[in-house]
Tab-separated table of C-alpha atoms in Angstrom:
chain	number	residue	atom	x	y	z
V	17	UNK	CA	7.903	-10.545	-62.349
V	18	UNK	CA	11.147	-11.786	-60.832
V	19	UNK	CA	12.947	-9.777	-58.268
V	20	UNK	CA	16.258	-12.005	-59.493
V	21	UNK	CA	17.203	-9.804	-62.408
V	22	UNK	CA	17.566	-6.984	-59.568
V	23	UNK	CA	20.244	-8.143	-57.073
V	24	UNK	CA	23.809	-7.614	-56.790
V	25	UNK	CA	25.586	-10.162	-59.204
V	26	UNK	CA	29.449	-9.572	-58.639
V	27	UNK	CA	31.831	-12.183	-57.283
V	28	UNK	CA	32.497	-12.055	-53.883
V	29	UNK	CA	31.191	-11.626	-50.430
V	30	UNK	CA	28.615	-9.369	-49.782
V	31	UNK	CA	28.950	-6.786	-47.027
V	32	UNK	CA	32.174	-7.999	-45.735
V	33	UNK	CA	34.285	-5.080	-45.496
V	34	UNK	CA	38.271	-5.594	-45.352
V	35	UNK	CA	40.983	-2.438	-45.148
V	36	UNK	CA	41.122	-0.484	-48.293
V	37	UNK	CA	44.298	-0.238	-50.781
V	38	UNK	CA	45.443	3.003	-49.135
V	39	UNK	CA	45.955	0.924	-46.115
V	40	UNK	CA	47.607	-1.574	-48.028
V	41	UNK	CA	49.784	1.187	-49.490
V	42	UNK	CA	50.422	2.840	-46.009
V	43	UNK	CA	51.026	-0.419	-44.061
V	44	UNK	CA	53.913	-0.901	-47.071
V	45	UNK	CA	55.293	2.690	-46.540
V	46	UNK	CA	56.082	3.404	-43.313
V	47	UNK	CA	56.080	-1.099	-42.260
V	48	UNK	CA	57.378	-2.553	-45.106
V	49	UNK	CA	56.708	-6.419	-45.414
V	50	UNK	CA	55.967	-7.087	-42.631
V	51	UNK	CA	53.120	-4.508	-42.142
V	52	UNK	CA	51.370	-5.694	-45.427
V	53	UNK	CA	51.445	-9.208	-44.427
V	54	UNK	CA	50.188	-8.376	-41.201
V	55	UNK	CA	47.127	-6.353	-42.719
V	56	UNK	CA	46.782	-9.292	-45.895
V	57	UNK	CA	46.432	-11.535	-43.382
V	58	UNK	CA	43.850	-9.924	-41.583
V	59	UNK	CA	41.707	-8.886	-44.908
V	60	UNK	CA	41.993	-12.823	-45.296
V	61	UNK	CA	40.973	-13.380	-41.704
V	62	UNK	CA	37.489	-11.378	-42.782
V	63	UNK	CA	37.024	-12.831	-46.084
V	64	UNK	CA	37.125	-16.261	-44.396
V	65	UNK	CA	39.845	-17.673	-46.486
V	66	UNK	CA	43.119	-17.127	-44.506
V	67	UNK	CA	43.796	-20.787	-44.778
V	68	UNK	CA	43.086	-20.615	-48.773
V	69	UNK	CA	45.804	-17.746	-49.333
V	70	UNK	CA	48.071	-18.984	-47.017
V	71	UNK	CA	50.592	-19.797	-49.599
V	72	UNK	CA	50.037	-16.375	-50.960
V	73	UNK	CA	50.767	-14.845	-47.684
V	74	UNK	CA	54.439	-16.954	-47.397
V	75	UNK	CA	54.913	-15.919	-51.117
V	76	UNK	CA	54.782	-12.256	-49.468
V	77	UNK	CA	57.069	-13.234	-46.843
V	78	UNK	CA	59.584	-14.583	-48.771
V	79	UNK	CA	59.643	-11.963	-52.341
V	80	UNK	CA	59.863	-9.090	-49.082
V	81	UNK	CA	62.514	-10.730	-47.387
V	82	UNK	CA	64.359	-11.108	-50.598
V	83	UNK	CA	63.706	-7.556	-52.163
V	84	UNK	CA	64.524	-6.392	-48.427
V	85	UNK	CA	67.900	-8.656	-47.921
V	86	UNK	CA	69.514	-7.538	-51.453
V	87	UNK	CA	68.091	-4.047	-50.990
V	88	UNK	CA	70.535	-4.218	-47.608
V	89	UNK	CA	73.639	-5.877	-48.874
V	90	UNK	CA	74.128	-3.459	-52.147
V	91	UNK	CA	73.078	-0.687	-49.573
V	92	UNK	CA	73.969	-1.152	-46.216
V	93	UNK	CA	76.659	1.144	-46.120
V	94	UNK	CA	74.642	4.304	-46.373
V	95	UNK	CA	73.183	3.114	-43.094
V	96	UNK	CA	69.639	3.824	-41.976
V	97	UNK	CA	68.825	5.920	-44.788
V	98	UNK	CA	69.590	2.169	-47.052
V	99	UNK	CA	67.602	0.555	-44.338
V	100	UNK	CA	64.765	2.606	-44.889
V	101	UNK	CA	64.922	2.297	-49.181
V	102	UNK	CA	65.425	-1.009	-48.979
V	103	UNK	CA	61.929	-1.953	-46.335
V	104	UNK	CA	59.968	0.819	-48.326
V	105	UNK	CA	60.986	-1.801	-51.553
V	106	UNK	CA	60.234	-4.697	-49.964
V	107	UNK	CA	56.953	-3.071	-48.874
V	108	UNK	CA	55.731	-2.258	-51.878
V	109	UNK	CA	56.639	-5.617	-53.907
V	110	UNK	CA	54.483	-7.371	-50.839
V	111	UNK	CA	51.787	-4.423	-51.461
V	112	UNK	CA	51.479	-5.513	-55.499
V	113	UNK	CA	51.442	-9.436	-54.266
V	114	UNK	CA	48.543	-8.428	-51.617
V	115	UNK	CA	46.410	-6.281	-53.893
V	116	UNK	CA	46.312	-9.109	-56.332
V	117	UNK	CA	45.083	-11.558	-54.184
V	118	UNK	CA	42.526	-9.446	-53.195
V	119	UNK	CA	41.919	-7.265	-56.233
V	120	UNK	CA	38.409	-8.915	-56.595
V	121	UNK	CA	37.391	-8.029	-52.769
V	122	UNK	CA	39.065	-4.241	-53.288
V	123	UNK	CA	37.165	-3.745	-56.339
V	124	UNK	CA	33.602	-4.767	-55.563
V	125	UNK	CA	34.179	-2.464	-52.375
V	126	UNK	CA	34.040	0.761	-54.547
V	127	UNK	CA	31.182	-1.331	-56.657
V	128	UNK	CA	29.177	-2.212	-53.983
V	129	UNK	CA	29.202	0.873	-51.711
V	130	UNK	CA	30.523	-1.241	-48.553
V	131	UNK	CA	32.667	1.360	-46.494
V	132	UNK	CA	36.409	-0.517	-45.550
V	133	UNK	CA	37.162	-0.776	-42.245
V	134	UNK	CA	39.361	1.924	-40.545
V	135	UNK	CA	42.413	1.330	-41.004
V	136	UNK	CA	43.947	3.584	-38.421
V	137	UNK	CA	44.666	1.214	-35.411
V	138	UNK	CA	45.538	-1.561	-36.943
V	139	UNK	CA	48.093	0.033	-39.719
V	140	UNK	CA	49.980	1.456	-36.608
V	141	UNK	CA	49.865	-1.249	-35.039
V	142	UNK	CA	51.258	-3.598	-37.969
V	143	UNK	CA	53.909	-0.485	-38.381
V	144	UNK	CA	55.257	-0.366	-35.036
V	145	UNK	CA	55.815	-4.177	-34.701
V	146	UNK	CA	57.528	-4.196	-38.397
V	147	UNK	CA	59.638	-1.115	-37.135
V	148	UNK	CA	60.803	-3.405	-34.187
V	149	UNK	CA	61.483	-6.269	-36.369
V	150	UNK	CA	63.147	-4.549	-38.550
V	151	UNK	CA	65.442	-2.265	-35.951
V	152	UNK	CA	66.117	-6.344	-34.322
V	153	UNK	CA	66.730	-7.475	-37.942
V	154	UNK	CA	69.449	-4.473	-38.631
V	155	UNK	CA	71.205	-5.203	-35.460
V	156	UNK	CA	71.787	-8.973	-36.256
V	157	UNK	CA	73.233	-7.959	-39.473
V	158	UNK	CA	75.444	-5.244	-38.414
V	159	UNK	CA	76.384	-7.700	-35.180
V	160	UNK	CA	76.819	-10.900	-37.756
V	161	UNK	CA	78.948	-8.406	-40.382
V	162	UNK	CA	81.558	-7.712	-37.544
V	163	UNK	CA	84.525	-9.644	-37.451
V	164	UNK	CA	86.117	-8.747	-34.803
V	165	UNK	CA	88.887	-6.664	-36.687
């Protein structure tokens, strides 16, 4: 009898663990855009195809930046409590575009028993560098919105 009819058949590549969707979602939370892309990137660093969703990734950039950019004009006079909405938006748009690019991986995670990799560095790391670009970001608007009257 054939062994065949018992091995895994689902899409995708066995035992190559990438960071969950809760790190996903926290990387969106508390980093906003540029968190998730940082941690998409990386999941398609492991999976081998970072060149592949390259295009995906700039899509990120660019629906963040946008979501993030309106989010601060219609806001921006609330000050840093508008800064904050408007990341955590752009955050989470970049979060649905980076779970469906790798909604096949995520999935056969759970399926296939492989345990993600920790998130806990790398998430703070991807945080703290989206918190700086964001605080450098802020400034250059308030700075470029003063006109000297």
């Amino acid at each position: 009898m054939s062994n065949d009819l018992l091995s895994p058949s689902l899409a995708g590549d066995d035992g190559v663990s990438i960071f969950s969707t809760g790190a996903l979602m926290a990387a969106a939370f508390f980093g906003g855009t540029i968190a998730v892309l940082i941690i998409a990137a990386l999941n398609s660093h492991y999976l081998g195809r970072l060149g592949k969703d390259l295009p995906m990734l700039l899509l990120l950039v660019l629906v963040g930046a946008a979501v993030t950019f309106v989010g601060l004009e219609f806001l921006f006079g609330d000050g840093g409590r508008a800064l904050r909405l408007a990341v955590r938006t752009g955050g989470f748009a970049a979060f649905g575009i980076a779970w469906l690019m790798h909604k096949p991986q995520l999935r056969a995670l759970s399926t296939m028993g492989v345990k993600p990799r920790s998130p806990w560095v790398p998430v703070a790391l991807a945080c703290v560098v989206a918190i700086g670009a964001h605080a450098v970001l802020a400034s250059m608007i308030v700075e470029g919105g003063d006109d000297g009257v």
